[in-house]
PDB file of C-alpha atoms in Angstrom:
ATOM      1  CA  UNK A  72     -27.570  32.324  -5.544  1.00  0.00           C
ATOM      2  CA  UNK A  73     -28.196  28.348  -6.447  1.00  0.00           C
ATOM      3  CA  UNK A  74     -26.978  28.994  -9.599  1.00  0.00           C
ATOM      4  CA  UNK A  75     -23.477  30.457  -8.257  1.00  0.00           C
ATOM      5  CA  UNK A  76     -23.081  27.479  -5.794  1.00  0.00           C
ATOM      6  CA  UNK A  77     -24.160  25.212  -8.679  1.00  0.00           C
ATOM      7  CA  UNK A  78     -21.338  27.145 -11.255  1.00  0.00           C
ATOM      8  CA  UNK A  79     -18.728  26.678  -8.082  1.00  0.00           C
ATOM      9  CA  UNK A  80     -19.211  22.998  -7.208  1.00  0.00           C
ATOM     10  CA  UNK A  81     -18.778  22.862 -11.001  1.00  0.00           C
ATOM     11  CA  UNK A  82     -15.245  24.656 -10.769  1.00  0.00           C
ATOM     12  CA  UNK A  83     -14.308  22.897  -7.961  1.00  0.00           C
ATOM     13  CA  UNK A  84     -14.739  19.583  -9.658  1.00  0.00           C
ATOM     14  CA  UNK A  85     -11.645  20.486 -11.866  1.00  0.00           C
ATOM     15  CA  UNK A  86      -9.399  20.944  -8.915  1.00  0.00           C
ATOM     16  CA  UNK A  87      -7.971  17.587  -8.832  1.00  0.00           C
ATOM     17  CA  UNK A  88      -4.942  16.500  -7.407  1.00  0.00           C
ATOM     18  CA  UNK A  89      -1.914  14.585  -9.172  1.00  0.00           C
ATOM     19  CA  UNK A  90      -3.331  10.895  -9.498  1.00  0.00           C
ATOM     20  CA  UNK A  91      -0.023   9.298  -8.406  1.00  0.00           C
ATOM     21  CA  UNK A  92       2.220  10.540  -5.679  1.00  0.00           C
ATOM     22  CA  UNK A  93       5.136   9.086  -4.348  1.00  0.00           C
ATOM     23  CA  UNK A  94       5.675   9.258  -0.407  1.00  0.00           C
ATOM     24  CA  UNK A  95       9.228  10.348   1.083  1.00  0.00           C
ATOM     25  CA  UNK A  96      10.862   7.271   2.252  1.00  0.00           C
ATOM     26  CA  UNK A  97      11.040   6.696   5.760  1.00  0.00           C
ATOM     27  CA  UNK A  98      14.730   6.846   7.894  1.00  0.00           C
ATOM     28  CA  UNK A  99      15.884   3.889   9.917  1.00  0.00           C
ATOM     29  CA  UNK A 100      15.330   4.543  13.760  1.00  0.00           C
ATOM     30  CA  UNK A 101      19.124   4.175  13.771  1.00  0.00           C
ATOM     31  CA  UNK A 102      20.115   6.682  11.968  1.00  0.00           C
ATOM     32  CA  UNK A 103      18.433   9.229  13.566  1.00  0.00           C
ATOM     33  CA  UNK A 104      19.980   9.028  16.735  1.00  0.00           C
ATOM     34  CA  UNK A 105      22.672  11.731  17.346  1.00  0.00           C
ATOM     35  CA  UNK A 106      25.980  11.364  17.976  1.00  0.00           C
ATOM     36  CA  UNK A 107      27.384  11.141  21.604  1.00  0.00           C
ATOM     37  CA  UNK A 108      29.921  13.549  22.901  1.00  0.00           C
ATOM     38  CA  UNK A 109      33.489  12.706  23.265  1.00  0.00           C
ATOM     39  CA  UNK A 110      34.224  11.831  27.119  1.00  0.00           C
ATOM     40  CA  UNK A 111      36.603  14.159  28.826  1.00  0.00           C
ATOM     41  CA  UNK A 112      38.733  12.991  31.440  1.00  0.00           C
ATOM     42  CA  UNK A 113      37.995  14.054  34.765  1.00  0.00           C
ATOM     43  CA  UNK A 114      40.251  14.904  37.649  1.00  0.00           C
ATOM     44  CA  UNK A 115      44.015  17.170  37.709  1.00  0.00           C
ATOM     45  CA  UNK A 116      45.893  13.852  38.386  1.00  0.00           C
ATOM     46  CA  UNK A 117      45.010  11.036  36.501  1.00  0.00           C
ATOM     47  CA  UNK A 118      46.958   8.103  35.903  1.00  0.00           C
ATOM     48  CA  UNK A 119      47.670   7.000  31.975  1.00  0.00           C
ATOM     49  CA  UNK A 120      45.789   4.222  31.993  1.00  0.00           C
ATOM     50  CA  UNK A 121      42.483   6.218  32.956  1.00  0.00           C
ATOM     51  CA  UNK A 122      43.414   8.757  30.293  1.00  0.00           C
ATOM     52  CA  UNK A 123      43.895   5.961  27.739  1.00  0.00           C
ATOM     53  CA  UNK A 124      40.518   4.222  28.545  1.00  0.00           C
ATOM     54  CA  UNK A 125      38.810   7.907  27.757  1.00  0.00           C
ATOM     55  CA  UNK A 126      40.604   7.703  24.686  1.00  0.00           C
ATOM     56  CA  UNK A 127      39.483   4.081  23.882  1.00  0.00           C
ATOM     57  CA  UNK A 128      35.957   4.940  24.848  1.00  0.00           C
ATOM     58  CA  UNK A 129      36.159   7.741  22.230  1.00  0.00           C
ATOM     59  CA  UNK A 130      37.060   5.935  19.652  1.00  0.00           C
ATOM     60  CA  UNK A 131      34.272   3.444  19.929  1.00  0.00           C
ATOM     61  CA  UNK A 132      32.501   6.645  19.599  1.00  0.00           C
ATOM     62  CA  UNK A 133      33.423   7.945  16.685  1.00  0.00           C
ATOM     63  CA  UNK A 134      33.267   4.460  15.073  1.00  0.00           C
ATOM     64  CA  UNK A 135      29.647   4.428  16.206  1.00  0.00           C
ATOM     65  CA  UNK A 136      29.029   7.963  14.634  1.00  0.00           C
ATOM     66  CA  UNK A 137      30.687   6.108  11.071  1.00  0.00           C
ATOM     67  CA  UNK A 138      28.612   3.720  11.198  1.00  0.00           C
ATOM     68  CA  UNK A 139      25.866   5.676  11.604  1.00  0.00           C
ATOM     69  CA  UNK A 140      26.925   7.832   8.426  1.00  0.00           C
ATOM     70  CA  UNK A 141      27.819   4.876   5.953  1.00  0.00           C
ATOM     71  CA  UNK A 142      24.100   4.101   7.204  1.00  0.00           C
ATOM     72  CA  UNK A 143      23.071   7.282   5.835  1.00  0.00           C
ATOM     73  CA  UNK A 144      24.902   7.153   2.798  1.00  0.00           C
ATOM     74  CA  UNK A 145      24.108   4.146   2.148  1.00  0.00           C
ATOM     75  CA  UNK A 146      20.135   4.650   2.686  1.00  0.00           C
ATOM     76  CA  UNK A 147      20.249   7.262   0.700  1.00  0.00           C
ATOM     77  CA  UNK A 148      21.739   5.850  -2.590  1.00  0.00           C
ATOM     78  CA  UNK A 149      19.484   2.758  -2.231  1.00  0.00           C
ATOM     79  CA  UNK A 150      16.392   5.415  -1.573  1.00  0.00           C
ATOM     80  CA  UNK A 151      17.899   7.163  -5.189  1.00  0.00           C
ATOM     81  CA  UNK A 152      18.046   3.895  -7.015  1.00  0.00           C
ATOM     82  CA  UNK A 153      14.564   2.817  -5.766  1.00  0.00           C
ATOM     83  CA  UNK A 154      13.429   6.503  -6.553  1.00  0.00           C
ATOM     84  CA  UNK A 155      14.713   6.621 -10.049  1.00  0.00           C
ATOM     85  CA  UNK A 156      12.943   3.023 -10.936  1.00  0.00           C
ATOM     86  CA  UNK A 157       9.817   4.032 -10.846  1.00  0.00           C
ATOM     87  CA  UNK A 158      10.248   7.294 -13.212  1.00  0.00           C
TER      88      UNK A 158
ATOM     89  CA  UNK B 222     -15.150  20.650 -20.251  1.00  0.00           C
ATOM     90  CA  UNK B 223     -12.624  18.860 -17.763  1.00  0.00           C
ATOM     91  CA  UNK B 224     -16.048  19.187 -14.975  1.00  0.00           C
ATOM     92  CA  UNK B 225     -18.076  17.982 -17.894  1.00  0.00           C
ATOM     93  CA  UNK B 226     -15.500  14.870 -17.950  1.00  0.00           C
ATOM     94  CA  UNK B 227     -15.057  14.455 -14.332  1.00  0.00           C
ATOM     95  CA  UNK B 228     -19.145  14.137 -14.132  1.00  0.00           C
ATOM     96  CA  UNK B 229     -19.471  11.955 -16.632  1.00  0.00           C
ATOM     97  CA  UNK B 230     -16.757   9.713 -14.558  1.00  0.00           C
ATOM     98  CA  UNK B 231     -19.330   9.315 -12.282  1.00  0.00           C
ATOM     99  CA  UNK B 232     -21.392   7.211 -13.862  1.00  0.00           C
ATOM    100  CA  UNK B 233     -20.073   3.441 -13.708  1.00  0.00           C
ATOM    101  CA  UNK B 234     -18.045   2.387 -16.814  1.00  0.00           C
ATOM    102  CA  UNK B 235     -19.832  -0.387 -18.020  1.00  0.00           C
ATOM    103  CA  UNK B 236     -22.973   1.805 -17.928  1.00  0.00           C
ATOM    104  CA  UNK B 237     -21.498   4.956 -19.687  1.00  0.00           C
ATOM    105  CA  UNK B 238     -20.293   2.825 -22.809  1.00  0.00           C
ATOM    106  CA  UNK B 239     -23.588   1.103 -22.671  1.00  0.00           C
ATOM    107  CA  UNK B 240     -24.880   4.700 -23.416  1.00  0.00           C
ATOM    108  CA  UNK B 241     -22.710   5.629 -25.555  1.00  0.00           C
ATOM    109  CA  UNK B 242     -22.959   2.655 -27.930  1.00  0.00           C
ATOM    110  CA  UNK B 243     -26.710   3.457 -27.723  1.00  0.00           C
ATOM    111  CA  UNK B 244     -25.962   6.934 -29.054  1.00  0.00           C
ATOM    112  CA  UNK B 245     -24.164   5.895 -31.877  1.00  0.00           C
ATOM    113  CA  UNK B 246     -27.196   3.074 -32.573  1.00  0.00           C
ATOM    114  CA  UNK B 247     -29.488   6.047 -32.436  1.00  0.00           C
ATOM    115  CA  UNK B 248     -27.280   8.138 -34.645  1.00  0.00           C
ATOM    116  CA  UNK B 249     -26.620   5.199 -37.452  1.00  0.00           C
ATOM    117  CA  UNK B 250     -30.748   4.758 -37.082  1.00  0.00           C
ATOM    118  CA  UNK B 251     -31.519   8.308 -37.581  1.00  0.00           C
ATOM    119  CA  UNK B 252     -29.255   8.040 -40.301  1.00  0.00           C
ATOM    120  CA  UNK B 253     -30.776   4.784 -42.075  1.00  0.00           C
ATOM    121  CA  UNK B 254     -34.143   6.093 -41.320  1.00  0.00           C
ATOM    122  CA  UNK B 255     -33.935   9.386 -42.842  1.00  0.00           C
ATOM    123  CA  UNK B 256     -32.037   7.737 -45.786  1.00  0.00           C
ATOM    124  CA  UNK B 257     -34.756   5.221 -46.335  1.00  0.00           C
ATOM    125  CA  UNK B 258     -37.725   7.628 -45.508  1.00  0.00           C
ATOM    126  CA  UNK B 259     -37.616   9.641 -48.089  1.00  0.00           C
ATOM    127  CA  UNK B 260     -39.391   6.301 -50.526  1.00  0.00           C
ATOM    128  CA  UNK B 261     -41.849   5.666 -48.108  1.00  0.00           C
ATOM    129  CA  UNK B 262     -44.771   8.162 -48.846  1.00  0.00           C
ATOM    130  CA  UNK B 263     -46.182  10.580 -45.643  1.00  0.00           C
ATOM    131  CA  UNK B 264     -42.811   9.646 -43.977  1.00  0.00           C
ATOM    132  CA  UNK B 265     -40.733  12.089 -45.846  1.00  0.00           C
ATOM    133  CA  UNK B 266     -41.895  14.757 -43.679  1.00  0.00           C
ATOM    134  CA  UNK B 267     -39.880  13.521 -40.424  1.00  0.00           C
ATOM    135  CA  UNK B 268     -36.838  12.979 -43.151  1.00  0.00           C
ATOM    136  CA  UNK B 269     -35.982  16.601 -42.965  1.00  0.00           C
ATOM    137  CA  UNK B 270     -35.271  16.072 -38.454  1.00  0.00           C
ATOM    138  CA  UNK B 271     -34.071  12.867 -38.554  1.00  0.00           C
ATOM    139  CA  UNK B 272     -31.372  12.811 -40.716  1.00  0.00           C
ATOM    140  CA  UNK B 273     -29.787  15.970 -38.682  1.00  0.00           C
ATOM    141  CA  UNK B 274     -30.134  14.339 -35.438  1.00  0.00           C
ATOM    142  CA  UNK B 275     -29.230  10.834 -36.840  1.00  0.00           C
ATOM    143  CA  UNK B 276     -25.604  12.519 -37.766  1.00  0.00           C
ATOM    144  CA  UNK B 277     -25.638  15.098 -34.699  1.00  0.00           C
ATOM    145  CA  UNK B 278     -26.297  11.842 -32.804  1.00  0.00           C
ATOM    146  CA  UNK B 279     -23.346   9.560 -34.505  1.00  0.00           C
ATOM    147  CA  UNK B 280     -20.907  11.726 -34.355  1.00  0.00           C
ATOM    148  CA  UNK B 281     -21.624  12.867 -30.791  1.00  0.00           C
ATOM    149  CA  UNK B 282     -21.990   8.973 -29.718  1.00  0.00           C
ATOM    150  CA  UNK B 283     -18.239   8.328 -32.077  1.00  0.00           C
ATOM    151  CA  UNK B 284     -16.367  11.670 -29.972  1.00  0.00           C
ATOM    152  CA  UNK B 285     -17.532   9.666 -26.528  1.00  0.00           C
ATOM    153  CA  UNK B 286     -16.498   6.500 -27.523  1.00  0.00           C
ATOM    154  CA  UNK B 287     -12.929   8.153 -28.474  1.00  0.00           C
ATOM    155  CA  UNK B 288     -13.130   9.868 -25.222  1.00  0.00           C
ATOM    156  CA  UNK B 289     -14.219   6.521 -23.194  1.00  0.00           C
ATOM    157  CA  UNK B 290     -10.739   4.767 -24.730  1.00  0.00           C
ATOM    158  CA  UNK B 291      -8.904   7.447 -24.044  1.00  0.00           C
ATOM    159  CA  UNK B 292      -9.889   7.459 -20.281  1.00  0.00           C
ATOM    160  CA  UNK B 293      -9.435   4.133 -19.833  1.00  0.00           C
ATOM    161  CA  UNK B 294      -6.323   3.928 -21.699  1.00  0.00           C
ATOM    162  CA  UNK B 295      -5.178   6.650 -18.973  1.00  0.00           C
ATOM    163  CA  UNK B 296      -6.973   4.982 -16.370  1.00  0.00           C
ATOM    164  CA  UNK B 297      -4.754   2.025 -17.049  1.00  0.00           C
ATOM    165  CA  UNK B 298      -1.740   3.734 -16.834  1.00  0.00           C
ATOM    166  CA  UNK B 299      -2.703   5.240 -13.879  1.00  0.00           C
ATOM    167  CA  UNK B 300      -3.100   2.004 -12.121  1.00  0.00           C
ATOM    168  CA  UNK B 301       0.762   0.627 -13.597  1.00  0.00           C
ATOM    169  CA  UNK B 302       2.260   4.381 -12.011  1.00  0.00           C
ATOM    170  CA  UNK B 303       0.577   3.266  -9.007  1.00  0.00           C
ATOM    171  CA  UNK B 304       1.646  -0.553  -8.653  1.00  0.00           C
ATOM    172  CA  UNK B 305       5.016   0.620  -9.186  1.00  0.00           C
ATOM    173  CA  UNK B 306       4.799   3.367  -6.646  1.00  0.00           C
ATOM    174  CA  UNK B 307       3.520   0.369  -4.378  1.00  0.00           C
ATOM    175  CA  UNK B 308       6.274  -1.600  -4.828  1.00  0.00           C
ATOM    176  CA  UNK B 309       8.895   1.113  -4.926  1.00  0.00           C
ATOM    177  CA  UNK B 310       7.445   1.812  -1.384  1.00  0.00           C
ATOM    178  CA  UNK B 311       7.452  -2.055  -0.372  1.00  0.00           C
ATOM    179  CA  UNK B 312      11.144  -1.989  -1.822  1.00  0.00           C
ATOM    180  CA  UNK B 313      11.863   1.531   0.601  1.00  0.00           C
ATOM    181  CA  UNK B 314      10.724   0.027   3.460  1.00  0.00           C
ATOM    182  CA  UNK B 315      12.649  -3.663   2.807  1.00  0.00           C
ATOM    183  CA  UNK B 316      15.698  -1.495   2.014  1.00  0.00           C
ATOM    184  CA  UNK B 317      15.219   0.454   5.849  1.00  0.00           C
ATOM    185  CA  UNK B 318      15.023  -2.788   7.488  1.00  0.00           C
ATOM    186  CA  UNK B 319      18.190  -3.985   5.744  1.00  0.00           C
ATOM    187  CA  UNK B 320      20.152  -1.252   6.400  1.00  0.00           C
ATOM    188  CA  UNK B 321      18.620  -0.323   9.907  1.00  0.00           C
ATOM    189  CA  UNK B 322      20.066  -4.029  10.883  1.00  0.00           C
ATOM    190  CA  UNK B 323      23.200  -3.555   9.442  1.00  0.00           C
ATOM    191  CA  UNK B 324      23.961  -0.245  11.424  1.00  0.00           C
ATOM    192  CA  UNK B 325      22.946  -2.012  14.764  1.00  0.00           C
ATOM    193  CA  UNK B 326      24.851  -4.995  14.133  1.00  0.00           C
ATOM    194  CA  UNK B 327      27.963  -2.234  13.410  1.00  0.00           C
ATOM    195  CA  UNK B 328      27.280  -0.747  16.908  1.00  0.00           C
ATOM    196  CA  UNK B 329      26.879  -4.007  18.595  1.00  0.00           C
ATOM    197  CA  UNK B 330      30.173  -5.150  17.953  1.00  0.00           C
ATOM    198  CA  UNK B 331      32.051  -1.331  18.179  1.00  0.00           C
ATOM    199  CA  UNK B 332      30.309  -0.737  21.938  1.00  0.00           C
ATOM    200  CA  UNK B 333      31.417  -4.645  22.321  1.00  0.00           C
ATOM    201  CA  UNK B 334      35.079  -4.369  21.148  1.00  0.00           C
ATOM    202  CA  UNK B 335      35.200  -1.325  23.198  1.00  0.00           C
ATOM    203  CA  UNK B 336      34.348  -2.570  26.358  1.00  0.00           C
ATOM    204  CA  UNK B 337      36.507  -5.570  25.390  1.00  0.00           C
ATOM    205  CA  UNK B 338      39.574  -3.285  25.570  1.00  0.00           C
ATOM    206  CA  UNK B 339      38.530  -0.977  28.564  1.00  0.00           C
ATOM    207  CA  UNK B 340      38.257  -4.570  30.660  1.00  0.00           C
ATOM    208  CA  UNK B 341      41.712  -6.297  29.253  1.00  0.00           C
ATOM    209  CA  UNK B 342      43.006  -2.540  30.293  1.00  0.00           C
ATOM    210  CA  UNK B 343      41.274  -2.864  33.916  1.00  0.00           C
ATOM    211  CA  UNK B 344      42.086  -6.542  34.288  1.00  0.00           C
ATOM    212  CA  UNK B 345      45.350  -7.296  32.255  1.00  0.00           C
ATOM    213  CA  UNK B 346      47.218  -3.906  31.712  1.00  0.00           C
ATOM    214  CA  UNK B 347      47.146  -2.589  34.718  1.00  0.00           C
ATOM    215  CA  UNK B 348      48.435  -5.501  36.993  1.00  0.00           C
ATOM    216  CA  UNK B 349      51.887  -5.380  34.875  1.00  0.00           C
ATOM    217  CA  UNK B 350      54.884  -3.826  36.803  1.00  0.00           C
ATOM    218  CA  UNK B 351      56.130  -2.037  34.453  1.00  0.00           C
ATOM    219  CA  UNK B 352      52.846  -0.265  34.082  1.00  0.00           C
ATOM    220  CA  UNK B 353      52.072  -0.288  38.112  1.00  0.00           C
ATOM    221  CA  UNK B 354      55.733   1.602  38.374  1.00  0.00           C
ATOM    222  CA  UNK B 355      55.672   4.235  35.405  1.00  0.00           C
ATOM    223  CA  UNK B 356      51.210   4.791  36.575  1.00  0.00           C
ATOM    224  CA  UNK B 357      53.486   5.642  39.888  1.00  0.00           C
ATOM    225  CA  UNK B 358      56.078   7.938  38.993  1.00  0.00           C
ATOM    226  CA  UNK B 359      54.337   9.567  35.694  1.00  0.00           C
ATOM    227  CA  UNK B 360      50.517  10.693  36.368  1.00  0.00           C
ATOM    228  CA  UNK B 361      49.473  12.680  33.478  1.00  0.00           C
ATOM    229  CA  UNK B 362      50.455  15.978  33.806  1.00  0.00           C
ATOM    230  CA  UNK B 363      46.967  18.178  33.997  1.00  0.00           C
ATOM    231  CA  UNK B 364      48.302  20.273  30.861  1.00  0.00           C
ATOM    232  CA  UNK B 365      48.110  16.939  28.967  1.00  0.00           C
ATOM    233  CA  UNK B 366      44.993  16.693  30.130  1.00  0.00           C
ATOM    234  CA  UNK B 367      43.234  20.278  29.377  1.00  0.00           C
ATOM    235  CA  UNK B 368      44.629  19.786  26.304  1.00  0.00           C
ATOM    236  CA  UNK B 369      42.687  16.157  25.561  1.00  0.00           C
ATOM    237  CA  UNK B 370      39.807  17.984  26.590  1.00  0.00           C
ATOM    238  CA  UNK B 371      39.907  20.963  24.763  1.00  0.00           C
ATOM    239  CA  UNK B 372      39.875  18.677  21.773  1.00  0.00           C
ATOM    240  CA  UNK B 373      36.815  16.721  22.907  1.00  0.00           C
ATOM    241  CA  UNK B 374      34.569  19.814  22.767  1.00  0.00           C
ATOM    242  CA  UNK B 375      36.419  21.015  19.561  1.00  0.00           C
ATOM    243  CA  UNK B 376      32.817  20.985  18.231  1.00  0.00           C
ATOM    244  CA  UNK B 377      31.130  23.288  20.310  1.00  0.00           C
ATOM    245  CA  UNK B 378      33.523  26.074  18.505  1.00  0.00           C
ATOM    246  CA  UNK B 379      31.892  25.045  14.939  1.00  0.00           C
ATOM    247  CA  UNK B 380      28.726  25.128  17.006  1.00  0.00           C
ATOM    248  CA  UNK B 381      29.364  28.432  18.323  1.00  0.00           C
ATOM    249  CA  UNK B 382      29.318  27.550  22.017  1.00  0.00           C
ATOM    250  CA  UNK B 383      32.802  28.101  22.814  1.00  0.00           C
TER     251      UNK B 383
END
């Protein structure tokens, strides 16, 4: 029995990992955030100005969503180039 | 053999080529000794062992020596994968920072220029007589309206909601 623990502490010796690992980069608090919905306009008789500030407010919205995506492109070609360095 | 290796890593460097240059001292004496032995009279006996172990010995302590420069050779390398992983990971997390600022400072000044225009609409646009008249005569009819909305939630459908 010793001698079979002895032969498989032996074995397990051999069972080493890859010296040198590289961790997954980390995303940006930022861009993990989801996008907002697009506001609706509430009410059956609204006047155009009310409309047009749902509107407005939905733009900012989507240019908050690009921004968030030219954050994620960006992150991930500097996260390539930094990846590829080290090879 | 690898076990045999990863033992024999164990053992603290400067103390395993300590050994092994003994070995090959042992080996190159066993050699000299069986070499020389066989003048000396009553010593020739002992010839016939020690010149086998002398060269088991050499050769034995020349493979470990190999071996011992080849592990540290890797050994080094090891340690230059790892600084650059290091700073690769330093450079990652420099790189976040950077572009984590850049996305805020983006939002800052979109949620500002959009509450910019919502108040000039509340304070400015909506004072105008022109605008005061047609807000009077033309609300939005609620087709209009449905419509504008049905587009906002055009993403449930690709979500399968709707």
């Amino acid at each position: 029995m010793k001698y079979i623990i002895l032969s498989l502490a032996v074995f397990l010796a051999a069972c080493s990992t890859a010296p040198v690992t590289q961790k997954f980069p980390d995303v940006p608090k930022a861009l993990v955030e989801r996008c907002e919905s697009l506001r609706k306009i509430e009410g059956d008789k609204v006047a155009i100005t009310e409309m047009l500030k749902v509107v407005v407010q939905n733009y900012g919205m989507y240019y908050e969503c690009a921004a968030k995506v030219d954050g994620w492109n960006d992150w991930y070609l500097e996260q390539k180039r930094i990846y590829e360095s080290v090879k | 053999m690898s076990q045999i290796a990863w033992m024999i890593n164990l053992i603290p460097d400067a103390m395993l080529n300590w050994i092994y240059w003994l070995i090959i001292a042992a080996g190159v004496t066993g050699v000299l000794a069986g070499w020389i032995g066989k003048w000396i009279p009553f010593y020739g006996n002992y010839v016939k062992i020690l010149q086998p172990v002398g060269i088991i010995l050499l050769v034995l302590g020349v493979w470990l020596r190999g071996g011992y420069d080849t592990e540290m050779m890797w050994r080094a390398k090891v340690a230059e994968a790892e600084a650059r992983v290091a700073a690769a990971e330093q450079k990652s997390q420099e790189t976040n920072t950077v572009i984590e600022q850049k996305v805020v400072e983006k939002t800052k000044v979109i949620k500002g220029k959009t509450e910019y225009i919502t108040q000039y609409l509340d304070r400015e646009v909506v004072k105008k007589e022109e605008i005061i008249k047609y807000i009077e005569q033309c609300p939005v009819p609620k087709e209009i309206i449905d419509i504008h909305n049905q587009a906002a939630d055009i993403n449930k459908a690709a979500e399968g909601k709707k």
